[in-house]
Coordinates of N, CA and C in Angstrom, one line a residue:
T1 N -77.0 28.8 11.6 CA -75.8 29.8 11.3 C -74.9 29.8 12.5
Q2 N -75.5 29.8 13.7 CA -74.6 29.7 14.9 C -73.9 28.4 15.0
V3 N -74.5 27.3 14.7 CA -73.8 26.0 14.7 C -72.7 26.0 13.6
L4 N -73.0 26.6 12.4 CA -72.0 26.6 11.4 C -70.8 27.5 11.8
R5 N -71.2 28.7 12.5 CA -70.1 29.5 12.9 C -69.1 28.8 13.9
K6 N -69.8 28.1 14.9 CA -69.0 27.3 15.8 C -68.2 26.3 15.2
S7 N -68.8 25.6 14.2 CA -68.0 24.5 13.5 C -66.8 25.1 12.7
L8 N -67.1 26.3 12.1 CA -66.0 26.9 11.4 C -64.8 27.4 12.4
Q9 N -65.3 27.9 13.5 CA -64.3 28.3 14.6 C -63.5 27.2 15.0
K10 N -64.2 26.0 15.3 CA -63.7 24.8 15.7 C -62.6 24.3 14.7
G11 N -63.0 24.4 13.4 CA -62.1 24.0 12.3 C -60.9 24.8 12.3
V12 N -61.0 26.2 12.5 CA -59.9 27.1 12.5 C -59.0 26.7 13.7
V13 N -59.6 26.4 14.8 CA -58.8 26.0 16.0 C -58.1 24.8 15.7
L14 N -58.7 23.8 15.2 CA -58.1 22.5 14.8 C -56.9 22.7 13.8
S15 N -57.2 23.5 12.8 CA -56.2 23.8 11.8 C -55.0 24.5 12.4
A16 N -55.3 25.4 13.3 CA -54.2 26.1 14.0 C -53.4 25.1 14.8
G17 N -54.2 24.3 15.5 CA -53.5 23.3 16.4 C -52.7 22.4 15.6
S18 N -53.2 21.9 14.4 CA -52.5 21.0 13.5 C -51.2 21.7 13.0
F19 N -51.4 23.0 12.6 CA -50.2 23.8 12.1 C -49.1 23.8 13.2
L20 N -49.6 24.1 14.4 CA -48.5 24.2 15.5 C -47.9 22.8 15.7
V21 N -48.6 21.8 15.7 CA -48.1 20.4 15.8 C -47.1 20.1 14.7
Y22 N -47.5 20.5 13.5 CA -46.6 20.3 12.3 C -45.3 21.1 12.4
E23 N -45.4 22.4 12.9 CA -44.2 23.2 13.1 C -43.3 22.6 14.1
A24 N -44.0 22.2 15.2 CA -43.2 21.6 16.3 C -42.5 20.3 15.8
H25 N -43.2 19.5 15.0 CA -42.5 18.4 14.5 C -41.3 18.7 13.6
K26 N -41.5 19.8 12.8 CA -40.3 20.2 11.9 C -39.1 20.7 12.8
L27 N -39.5 21.4 13.8 CA -38.4 21.9 14.7 C -37.7 20.8 15.3
I28 N -38.4 19.9 15.9 CA -37.8 18.7 16.6 C -37.0 17.8 15.6
S29 N -37.6 17.6 14.4 CA -36.9 16.8 13.4 C -35.6 17.5 13.0
G30 N -35.7 18.9 12.8 CA -34.5 19.6 12.5 C -33.4 19.5 13.6
F31 N -33.9 19.6 14.8 CA -33.0 19.5 15.9 C -32.3 18.1 16.0
A32 N -33.2 17.1 15.8 CA -32.7 15.7 15.7 C -31.6 15.5 14.7
E33 N -31.8 16.1 13.5 CA -30.9 15.9 12.4 C -29.5 16.7 12.8
V34 N -29.7 17.9 13.4 CA -28.5 18.6 13.8 C -27.8 17.8 14.9
H35 N -28.5 17.3 15.8 CA -28.0 16.5 17.0 C -27.3 15.3 16.4
A36 N -27.9 14.7 15.4 CA -27.3 13.4 14.9 C -25.9 13.7 14.2
S37 N -25.9 14.9 13.5 CA -24.6 15.2 12.8 C -23.6 15.6 13.8
F38 N -24.0 16.3 14.9 CA -23.0 16.5 15.9 C -22.5 15.2 16.6
K39 N -23.4 14.3 16.8 CA -23.0 13.0 17.4 C -22.0 12.3 16.6
V40 N -22.2 12.3 15.2 CA -21.2 11.6 14.4 C -19.8 12.4 14.5
E41 N -19.9 13.7 14.5 CA -18.6 14.4 14.6 C -18.0 14.1 16.0
D42 N -18.8 14.0 17.0 CA -18.2 13.7 18.3 C -17.6 12.3 18.4
V43 N -18.2 11.4 17.8 CA -17.7 10.0 17.7 C -16.4 10.0 17.0
I44 N -16.3 10.7 15.8 CA -15.1 10.8 15.0 C -14.0 11.4 15.8
E45 N -14.3 12.5 16.5 CA -13.3 13.1 17.3 C -12.8 12.2 18.4
Q46 N -13.6 11.5 19.1 CA -13.2 10.6 20.1 C -12.5 9.4 19.6
A47 N -12.9 8.9 18.4 CA -12.2 7.9 17.7 C -10.8 8.2 17.3
D48 N -10.6 9.4 16.8 CA -9.3 9.8 16.4 C -8.4 10.1 17.5
Y49 N -8.9 10.5 18.7 CA -8.2 10.7 19.9 C -7.7 9.3 20.4
L50 N -8.6 8.3 20.4 CA -8.2 6.9 20.8 C -7.2 6.3 19.9
Y51 N -7.4 6.6 18.6 CA -6.4 6.0 17.6 C -5.0 6.6 17.9
G52 N -5.0 7.9 18.1 CA -3.7 8.6 18.3 C -3.1 8.2 19.6
S53 N -3.9 7.7 20.5 CA -3.4 7.3 21.9 C -3.0 5.8 21.9
G54 N -3.3 5.1 20.8 CA -3.0 3.7 20.7 C -3.9 2.8 21.5
E55 N -5.1 3.4 21.8 CA -6.1 2.6 22.6 C -7.0 1.7 21.6
T56 N -6.4 0.6 21.1 CA -6.9 -0.2 20.1 C -8.2 -0.8 20.5
E57 N -8.3 -1.4 21.7 CA -9.5 -2.1 22.1 C -10.6 -1.1 22.4
K58 N -10.3 -0.1 23.1 CA -11.3 0.9 23.4 C -11.9 1.5 22.1
L59 N -11.0 1.8 21.2 CA -11.5 2.3 19.9 C -12.4 1.4 19.2
Y60 N -12.1 0.1 19.2 CA -12.9 -0.9 18.5 C -14.3 -0.9 19.2
R61 N -14.3 -0.9 20.5 CA -15.6 -1.0 21.2 C -16.5 0.2 21.0
L62 N -15.8 1.4 20.8 CA -16.6 2.6 20.5 C -17.2 2.5 19.1
L63 N -16.4 2.1 18.1 CA -16.8 2.1 16.7 C -17.7 1.0 16.3
V64 N -17.6 -0.2 17.0 CA -18.4 -1.3 16.6 C -19.9 -1.1 16.9
Q65 N -20.2 -0.2 17.8 CA -21.6 0.2 18.1 C -22.2 0.9 16.8
H66 N -21.4 1.4 16.0 CA -21.9 2.1 14.8 C -21.7 1.3 13.4
K67 N -21.6 0.0 13.6 CA -21.4 -0.9 12.4 C -22.5 -0.8 11.4
N68 N -23.7 -0.4 11.8 CA -24.9 -0.3 10.9 C -25.0 1.2 10.4
S69 N -24.1 2.1 10.7 CA -24.2 3.5 10.3 C -24.1 3.6 8.8
D70 N -24.7 4.8 8.3 CA -24.6 5.2 7.0 C -23.4 6.1 6.7
E71 N -22.6 6.4 7.7 CA -21.5 7.3 7.6 C -20.2 6.6 7.2
A72 N -19.7 6.9 6.0 CA -18.5 6.4 5.5 C -17.3 6.7 6.5
E73 N -17.3 7.8 7.0 CA -16.2 8.3 8.0 C -16.1 7.4 9.2
L74 N -17.3 6.9 9.7 CA -17.3 6.0 10.8 C -16.9 4.6 10.3
L75 N -17.4 4.1 9.2 CA -17.3 2.8 8.7 C -15.8 2.4 8.3
W76 N -15.1 3.4 7.7 CA -13.7 3.1 7.4 C -12.8 3.1 8.6
R77 N -13.2 3.9 9.6 CA -12.5 3.9 10.9 C -12.7 2.6 11.6
L78 N -13.9 2.1 11.4 CA -14.2 0.7 12.0 C -13.5 -0.4 11.3
A79 N -13.3 -0.3 10.0 CA -12.5 -1.2 9.3 C -11.1 -1.2 9.8
R80 N -10.5 0.0 9.9 CA -9.1 0.2 10.4 C -9.0 -0.4 11.8
S81 N -9.9 -0.1 12.7 CA -9.8 -0.5 14.1 C -10.0 -2.1 14.2
S82 N -10.8 -2.6 13.3 CA -11.0 -4.1 13.3 C -9.7 -4.8 12.9
R83 N -9.1 -4.2 11.9 CA -7.8 -4.7 11.5 C -6.7 -4.6 12.5
D84 N -6.6 -3.4 13.2 CA -5.7 -3.1 14.2 C -5.9 -4.1 15.4
L85 N -7.1 -4.4 15.7 CA -7.4 -5.4 16.8 C -6.9 -6.8 16.4
A86 N -7.1 -7.1 15.1 CA -6.7 -8.4 14.6 C -5.2 -8.6 14.7
Q87 N -4.4 -7.5 14.6 CA -3.0 -7.5 14.6 C -2.4 -7.7 16.0
L88 N -3.2 -7.5 17.0 CA -2.6 -7.6 18.4 C -2.2 -9.0 18.7
G89 N -1.1 -9.1 19.4 CA -0.6 -10.4 19.8 C -1.6 -11.2 20.7
S90 N -2.4 -10.5 21.4 CA -3.3 -11.1 22.4 C -4.6 -11.6 21.7
T91 N -4.8 -11.3 20.4 CA -6.0 -11.7 19.7 C -5.8 -13.2 19.2
S92 N -6.8 -14.0 19.5 CA -6.6 -15.5 19.1 C -6.7 -15.6 17.6
A93 N -6.3 -16.7 17.1 CA -6.2 -17.0 15.6 C -7.7 -16.9 15.1
E94 N -8.6 -17.5 15.8 CA -10.1 -17.5 15.3 C -10.6 -16.1 15.3
E95 N -10.3 -15.3 16.4 CA -10.8 -13.9 16.4 C -10.1 -13.1 15.3
K96 N -8.8 -13.3 15.1 CA -8.1 -12.6 14.0 C -8.7 -12.8 12.7
R97 N -9.1 -14.0 12.4 CA -9.7 -14.3 11.1 C -11.1 -13.6 10.9
Q98 N -11.9 -13.7 12.0 CA -13.2 -13.1 11.9 C -13.1 -11.6 11.8
L99 N -12.1 -11.0 12.5 CA -12.0 -9.5 12.5 C -11.4 -9.1 11.1
T100 N -10.6 -9.9 10.5 CA -10.1 -9.6 9.1 C -11.2 -9.6 8.1
Y101 N -12.1 -10.6 8.2 CA -13.3 -10.5 7.2 C -14.2 -9.5 7.6
D102 N -14.4 -9.2 8.8 CA -15.3 -8.1 9.3 C -14.8 -6.7 8.7
S103 N -13.5 -6.5 8.8 CA -12.9 -5.3 8.4 C -13.1 -5.0 6.9
L104 N -13.1 -6.1 6.1 CA -13.3 -5.9 4.6 C -14.8 -5.6 4.4
E105 N -15.7 -6.1 5.2 CA -17.1 -5.8 5.0 C -17.4 -4.4 5.4
Y106 N -16.7 -3.9 6.4 CA -16.9 -2.5 6.9 C -16.4 -1.5 5.8
A107 N -15.2 -1.9 5.3 CA -14.6 -1.0 4.3 C -15.5 -1.0 3.0
K108 N -16.0 -2.1 2.6 CA -16.8 -2.3 1.5 C -18.1 -1.4 1.6
K109 N -18.7 -1.4 2.8 CA -19.9 -0.7 3.1 C -19.5 0.8 3.1
A110 N -18.3 1.2 3.6 CA -18.0 2.6 3.5 C -17.9 3.1 2.1
L111 N -17.3 2.2 1.2 CA -17.3 2.6 -0.2 C -18.7 2.7 -0.8
E112 N -19.5 1.9 -0.4 CA -20.9 1.9 -0.9 C -21.6 3.2 -0.5
K113 N -21.3 3.7 0.7 CA -21.9 4.9 1.2 C -21.3 6.2 0.5
N114 N -20.0 6.1 0.3 CA -19.4 7.3 -0.3 C -18.2 6.9 -1.2
E115 N -18.4 6.7 -2.5 CA -17.4 6.3 -3.4 C -16.2 7.4 -3.5
S116 N -16.5 8.5 -3.1 CA -15.5 9.6 -3.2 C -14.6 9.8 -2.0
N117 N -14.8 8.9 -1.0 CA -14.0 8.9 0.2 C -12.7 8.2 0.0
F118 N -11.6 8.9 0.0 CA -10.2 8.4 -0.2 C -9.9 7.3 0.7
A119 N -10.2 7.5 2.0 CA -9.9 6.5 3.1 C -10.6 5.2 2.9
A120 N -11.8 5.3 2.4 CA -12.6 4.0 2.2 C -11.9 3.2 1.1
H121 N -11.4 3.8 0.0 CA -10.6 3.1 -1.0 C -9.4 2.6 -0.5
K122 N -8.7 3.4 0.3 CA -7.4 2.9 0.9 C -7.6 1.7 1.8
W123 N -8.6 1.7 2.7 CA -8.8 0.6 3.6 C -9.4 -0.6 3.0
Y124 N -10.2 -0.4 1.9 CA -10.7 -1.5 1.2 C -9.6 -2.3 0.6
G125 N -8.6 -1.6 0.0 CA -7.5 -2.2 -0.6 C -6.7 -3.0 0.4
I126 N -6.4 -2.4 1.5 CA -5.6 -3.0 2.6 C -6.4 -4.2 3.1
C127 N -7.6 -4.2 3.4 CA -8.4 -5.3 4.0 C -8.6 -6.4 3.0
L128 N -8.7 -6.1 1.7 CA -8.8 -7.1 0.7 C -7.5 -7.9 0.6
S129 N -6.4 -7.2 0.7 CA -5.1 -7.9 0.8 C -5.0 -8.8 1.9
D130 N -5.5 -8.4 3.1 CA -5.4 -9.2 4.3 C -6.2 -10.5 4.1
V131 N -7.4 -10.4 3.6 CA -8.3 -11.5 3.4 C -7.6 -12.5 2.5
G132 N -6.8 -12.0 1.5 CA -6.0 -12.9 0.6 C -5.1 -13.9 1.4
D133 N -4.7 -13.5 2.6 CA -3.8 -14.4 3.3 C -4.6 -15.6 3.8
Y134 N -5.9 -15.6 3.8 CA -6.8 -16.7 4.2 C -7.3 -17.5 3.0
E135 N -7.4 -16.8 1.9 CA -7.9 -17.4 0.7 C -7.0 -18.1 -0.2
G136 N -5.7 -17.9 0.0 CA -4.7 -18.6 -0.7 C -4.0 -17.7 -1.8
I137 N -2.8 -18.2 -2.2 CA -2.0 -17.3 -3.1 C -2.7 -17.0 -4.4
K138 N -3.5 -17.9 -5.0 CA -4.2 -17.7 -6.2 C -5.2 -16.5 -6.1
T139 N -5.9 -16.4 -5.0 CA -6.9 -15.4 -4.8 C -6.1 -14.0 -4.5
K140 N -5.1 -14.1 -3.7 CA -4.2 -13.0 -3.4 C -3.7 -12.3 -4.7
I141 N -3.2 -13.1 -5.5 CA -2.6 -12.6 -6.8 C -3.8 -12.0 -7.7
G142 N -4.9 -12.8 -7.7 CA -6.1 -12.4 -8.5 C -6.7 -11.1 -8.0
N143 N -6.5 -10.7 -6.8 CA -7.0 -9.5 -6.2 C -6.1 -8.4 -6.4
A144 N -4.9 -8.7 -6.8 CA -3.8 -7.7 -6.8 C -4.1 -6.4 -7.6
V145 N -4.7 -6.6 -8.8 CA -5.0 -5.5 -9.7 C -6.1 -4.6 -9.0
I146 N -7.1 -5.2 -8.4 CA -8.2 -4.5 -7.8 C -7.6 -3.7 -6.7
I147 N -6.7 -4.3 -5.9 CA -6.1 -3.6 -4.7 C -5.4 -2.4 -5.2
K148 N -4.5 -2.5 -6.2 CA -3.7 -1.3 -6.7 C -4.7 -0.3 -7.2
E149 N -5.7 -0.7 -7.9 CA -6.7 0.3 -8.4 C -7.3 1.2 -7.4
H150 N -7.6 0.6 -6.2 CA -8.2 1.3 -5.1 C -7.2 2.2 -4.4
F151 N -5.9 1.8 -4.4 CA -4.9 2.6 -3.8 C -4.6 3.9 -4.7
Q152 N -4.6 3.5 -6.1 CA -4.4 4.7 -7.0 C -5.6 5.7 -6.9
R153 N -6.8 5.1 -6.7 CA -8.0 6.0 -6.6 C -7.9 6.9 -5.3
A154 N -7.4 6.2 -4.2 CA -7.2 7.0 -3.0 C -6.3 8.1 -3.2
V155 N -5.2 7.8 -3.9 CA -4.2 8.9 -4.1 C -4.7 10.0 -5.0
E156 N -5.5 9.6 -6.0 CA -6.2 10.6 -6.8 C -7.1 11.6 -6.1
L157 N -7.8 11.0 -5.1 CA -8.7 11.7 -4.2 C -7.9 12.5 -3.2
N158 N -6.8 12.0 -2.7 CA -6.0 12.7 -1.8 C -4.5 12.5 -2.0
P159 N -3.9 13.3 -2.9 CA -2.5 13.2 -3.4 C -1.5 13.3 -2.2
K160 N -1.9 13.9 -1.1 CA -0.9 14.1 0.0 C -0.9 13.0 1.0
D161 N -1.7 11.9 0.8 CA -1.7 10.8 1.8 C -0.5 9.9 1.5
A162 N 0.5 10.1 2.4 CA 1.7 9.4 2.2 C 1.6 7.9 2.4
T163 N 0.7 7.5 3.3 CA 0.6 6.1 3.6 C 0.1 5.3 2.4
T164 N -0.8 5.9 1.6 CA -1.3 5.1 0.4 C -0.3 5.1 -0.7
I165 N 0.5 6.2 -0.8 CA 1.7 6.2 -1.7 C 2.6 5.1 -1.4
H166 N 2.9 5.0 -0.1 CA 3.8 3.9 0.4 C 3.2 2.5 0.1
L167 N 1.9 2.4 0.2 CA 1.3 1.1 -0.1 C 1.4 0.7 -1.6
I168 N 1.4 1.6 -2.4 CA 1.6 1.4 -3.9 C 3.0 0.9 -4.1
G169 N 3.9 1.5 -3.3 CA 5.3 1.1 -3.3 C 5.5 -0.3 -2.9
V170 N 4.9 -0.7 -1.8 CA 4.9 -2.1 -1.4 C 4.3 -3.0 -2.4
W171 N 3.3 -2.6 -3.0 CA 2.6 -3.4 -4.1 C 3.7 -3.7 -5.2
C172 N 4.4 -2.6 -5.6 CA 5.4 -2.7 -6.7 C 6.6 -3.6 -6.2
Y173 N 7.0 -3.4 -4.9 CA 8.1 -4.2 -4.4 C 7.7 -5.7 -4.4
S174 N 6.5 -6.0 -4.0 CA 6.0 -7.5 -3.9 C 6.1 -8.1 -5.3
F175 N 5.6 -7.3 -6.3 CA 5.6 -7.9 -7.7 C 7.0 -8.0 -8.3
A176 N 7.9 -7.0 -7.8 CA 9.2 -7.0 -8.4 C 10.0 -8.3 -7.9
E177 N 9.7 -8.7 -6.6 CA 10.5 -9.8 -6.0 C 9.6 -11.1 -6.0
M178 N 8.6 -11.2 -6.8 CA 7.7 -12.3 -6.8 C 8.4 -13.6 -7.4
P179 N 8.4 -14.7 -6.7 CA 9.1 -15.9 -7.1 C 8.4 -16.4 -8.4
W180 N 9.2 -17.3 -9.1 CA 8.8 -17.8 -10.4 C 7.5 -18.6 -10.3
Y181 N 7.2 -19.3 -9.2 CA 6.0 -20.1 -9.2 C 4.8 -19.2 -9.0
Q182 N 4.9 -18.1 -8.4 CA 3.8 -17.2 -8.3 C 3.6 -16.4 -9.7
R183 N 4.6 -16.2 -10.4 CA 4.5 -15.6 -11.7 C 3.7 -16.5 -12.6
K184 N 3.9 -17.8 -12.5 CA 3.2 -18.8 -13.3 C 1.7 -18.8 -12.9
I185 N 1.4 -18.6 -11.7 CA 0.0 -18.5 -11.2 C -0.6 -17.2 -11.9
A186 N 0.1 -16.1 -11.7 CA -0.3 -14.8 -12.3 C -0.6 -14.9 -13.8
A187 N 0.2 -15.7 -14.5 CA 0.1 -15.9 -16.0 C -1.1 -16.6 -16.3
T188 N -1.6 -17.5 -15.4 CA -2.9 -18.2 -15.7 C -4.1 -17.4 -15.4
L189 N -4.0 -16.3 -14.5 CA -5.1 -15.5 -14.1 C -5.3 -14.3 -15.0
F190 N -4.2 -13.8 -15.6 CA -4.4 -12.6 -16.4 C -3.8 -12.8 -17.8
A191 N -4.5 -12.2 -18.8 CA -4.0 -12.2 -20.1 C -2.6 -11.5 -20.2
T192 N -2.5 -10.4 -19.4 CA -1.2 -9.7 -19.3 C -1.0 -9.6 -17.7
P193 N -0.1 -10.5 -17.2 CA 0.1 -10.5 -15.7 C 0.7 -9.2 -15.2
P194 N 0.2 -8.7 -14.0 CA 0.8 -7.5 -13.5 C 2.3 -7.6 -13.1
T195 N 3.1 -6.7 -13.5 CA 4.5 -6.7 -13.1 C 5.0 -5.4 -12.6
S196 N 6.1 -5.3 -12.0 CA 6.7 -4.1 -11.5 C 8.2 -4.3 -11.4
T197 N 8.9 -3.2 -11.0 CA 10.3 -3.2 -10.8 C 10.7 -2.6 -9.4
F198 N 11.9 -2.9 -9.0 CA 12.4 -2.2 -7.7 C 12.5 -0.7 -7.9
Q199 N 12.9 -0.3 -9.2 CA 13.0 1.1 -9.4 C 11.7 1.8 -9.3
E200 N 10.6 1.2 -9.8 CA 9.3 1.8 -9.6 C 8.9 1.8 -8.1
A201 N 9.2 0.8 -7.4 CA 8.9 0.7 -5.9 C 9.6 1.9 -5.2
L202 N 10.9 2.1 -5.6 CA 11.7 3.1 -5.0 C 11.1 4.4 -5.2
R203 N 10.6 4.7 -6.4 CA 10.0 6.0 -6.7 C 8.9 6.3 -5.8
Y204 N 8.0 5.3 -5.6 CA 6.9 5.5 -4.7 C 7.3 5.8 -3.2
F205 N 8.3 5.0 -2.7 CA 8.7 5.2 -1.4 C 9.3 6.6 -1.2
H206 N 10.0 7.1 -2.2 CA 10.5 8.5 -2.1 C 9.4 9.5 -2.2
M207 N 8.4 9.2 -3.1 CA 7.2 10.1 -3.2 C 6.5 10.2 -1.8
A208 N 6.5 9.1 -1.1 CA 5.8 9.1 0.2 C 6.6 10.0 1.2
E209 N 7.9 9.8 1.1 CA 8.7 10.7 2.0 C 8.6 12.2 1.7
E210 N 8.4 12.5 0.4 CA 8.3 13.8 0.0 C 6.9 14.4 0.5
A211 N 5.9 13.6 0.4 CA 4.6 14.0 0.9 C 4.6 14.2 2.4
D212 N 5.3 13.4 3.1 CA 5.3 13.5 4.6 C 6.6 12.9 5.2
P213 N 7.7 13.7 5.3 CA 8.9 13.2 5.7 C 8.9 12.5 7.1
N214 N 9.6 11.3 7.1 CA 9.7 10.5 8.4 C 8.4 10.1 9.0
F215 N 7.4 9.9 8.1 CA 6.1 9.7 8.7 C 5.8 8.2 9.2
Y216 N 6.7 7.3 8.7 CA 6.3 5.9 8.9 C 7.7 5.1 8.9
S217 N 7.8 4.4 10.0 CA 9.1 3.5 10.1 C 9.3 2.5 9.0
K218 N 8.1 2.0 8.5 CA 8.2 0.9 7.5 C 8.6 1.5 6.2
N219 N 8.2 2.8 5.9 CA 8.7 3.4 4.7 C 10.2 3.5 4.6
L220 N 10.8 3.8 5.8 CA 12.2 3.9 5.9 C 12.8 2.6 5.6
L221 N 12.3 1.6 6.2 CA 12.7 0.2 6.1 C 12.7 -0.2 4.6
F222 N 11.6 0.0 4.0 CA 11.4 -0.4 2.5 C 12.4 0.4 1.6
L223 N 12.7 1.6 2.0 CA 13.7 2.3 1.2 C 15.0 1.6 1.3
G224 N 15.4 1.2 2.5 CA 16.7 0.5 2.7 C 16.7 -0.8 2.0
K225 N 15.6 -1.5 2.1 CA 15.5 -2.9 1.5 C 15.5 -2.8 -0.1
T226 N 14.9 -1.7 -0.6 CA 14.8 -1.6 -2.1 C 16.3 -1.2 -2.6
Y227 N 16.9 -0.3 -1.9 CA 18.3 0.0 -2.3 C 19.2 -1.2 -2.2
L228 N 19.0 -2.1 -1.3 CA 19.8 -3.3 -1.2 C 19.5 -4.2 -2.4
K229 N 18.2 -4.2 -2.8 CA 17.8 -5.0 -4.0 C 18.5 -4.4 -5.3
L230 N 18.8 -3.1 -5.3 CA 19.4 -2.5 -6.4 C 20.9 -2.4 -6.2
N231 N 21.5 -3.0 -5.2 CA 22.8 -3.1 -5.0 C 23.5 -1.8 -4.6
N232 N 22.8 -0.9 -4.0 CA 23.3 0.4 -3.6 C 23.4 0.4 -2.1
K233 N 24.5 -0.2 -1.6 CA 24.6 -0.4 -0.1 C 24.8 0.9 0.7
K234 N 25.4 1.9 0.1 CA 25.5 3.1 0.7 C 24.2 3.8 1.1
M235 N 23.3 3.8 0.1 CA 22.0 4.4 0.3 C 21.2 3.5 1.2
A236 N 21.3 2.2 1.0 CA 20.6 1.2 1.9 C 21.0 1.4 3.4
L237 N 22.2 1.7 3.7 CA 22.7 1.9 5.1 C 22.1 3.2 5.6
L238 N 22.0 4.2 4.8 CA 21.4 5.5 5.2 C 20.0 5.3 5.7
W239 N 19.1 4.6 4.8 CA 17.8 4.5 5.2 C 17.5 3.5 6.2
L240 N 18.3 2.4 6.3 CA 18.1 1.4 7.3 C 18.5 1.9 8.7
S241 N 19.5 2.8 8.7 CA 19.9 3.4 9.9 C 18.8 4.4 10.5
K242 N 18.1 5.1 9.5 CA 17.0 5.9 9.9 C 15.8 5.0 10.5
A243 N 15.6 3.9 9.9 CA 14.6 3.0 10.3 C 14.9 2.4 11.7
K244 N 16.2 2.2 11.9 CA 16.6 1.6 13.2 C 16.5 2.6 14.3
D245 N 16.8 3.9 14.0 CA 16.7 4.9 15.0 C 15.3 5.6 15.2
Y246 N 14.4 5.1 14.4 CA 13.0 5.7 14.5 C 12.5 5.4 15.8
P247 N 11.9 6.5 16.5 CA 11.3 6.3 17.8 C 10.0 5.3 17.8
A248 N 10.3 4.2 18.4 CA 9.2 3.1 18.4 C 8.1 3.4 19.3
Q249 N 6.9 3.7 18.7 CA 5.7 4.0 19.4 C 4.7 2.9 19.3
T250 N 4.8 2.0 18.3 CA 3.8 0.9 18.1 C 4.6 -0.3 18.0
E251 N 3.8 -1.5 18.0 CA 4.4 -2.8 17.9 C 5.1 -2.9 16.5
E252 N 4.5 -2.3 15.5 CA 5.1 -2.4 14.2 C 6.4 -1.7 14.1
D253 N 6.5 -0.5 14.8 CA 7.8 0.2 14.9 C 8.9 -0.7 15.5
K254 N 8.5 -1.4 16.6 CA 9.5 -2.3 17.3 C 9.9 -3.4 16.3
Q255 N 9.0 -3.9 15.5 CA 9.4 -5.0 14.6 C 10.3 -4.5 13.5
V256 N 10.0 -3.2 13.1 CA 10.9 -2.6 12.0 C 12.3 -2.5 12.6

């Protein structure tokens, strides 16, 4: 009986010990999860600060450490920063190509992690278009419908994102001015080839301005160019003057 009592007491002690270990494990696990979520938020905050400061290389070095992340918010930012790094004049042609393909993979992964993330759709469309520059005109035209679908999905998820609305305008503009030989290629790829007009492009560029006035030098430029295509020189001059006077903060602004 005494041996049994001691065994039972020992069992209770072990059970209590096991319970405490289990509770401690839960507490630590919970802390780790909270810590991990805070870490993601911290990285995003730091990344957005670097992006706003134009620190392209620092931003890429920060985000590429998280290329195996399951967080769509990190992955689409990595896609964007990879593309931005590829656009720098100091980036070699070989590095530019690799970064362009890498950016598409990161955007694709972001979509796989969260199909409802508007920015993942937006950057997948942008990066897929960039890859087309290396794959040839047939692939670029073949991907055009997919690209537009992702831009439209991004706008459905976030109707106030002026940049994506602008990109749909650029898509329309590109198809409106497509040369005859590219139209022949499109006709071989699609039963009904995608088409657009300068009037449709103009509508999207104005929609982008309404969503966020004066948000992007290139939208001002395209408004001017589209009005020129429509032979409205007065309105073209108005928007091209705005593009010319836009405060240049990026390399793209200077090119505009």
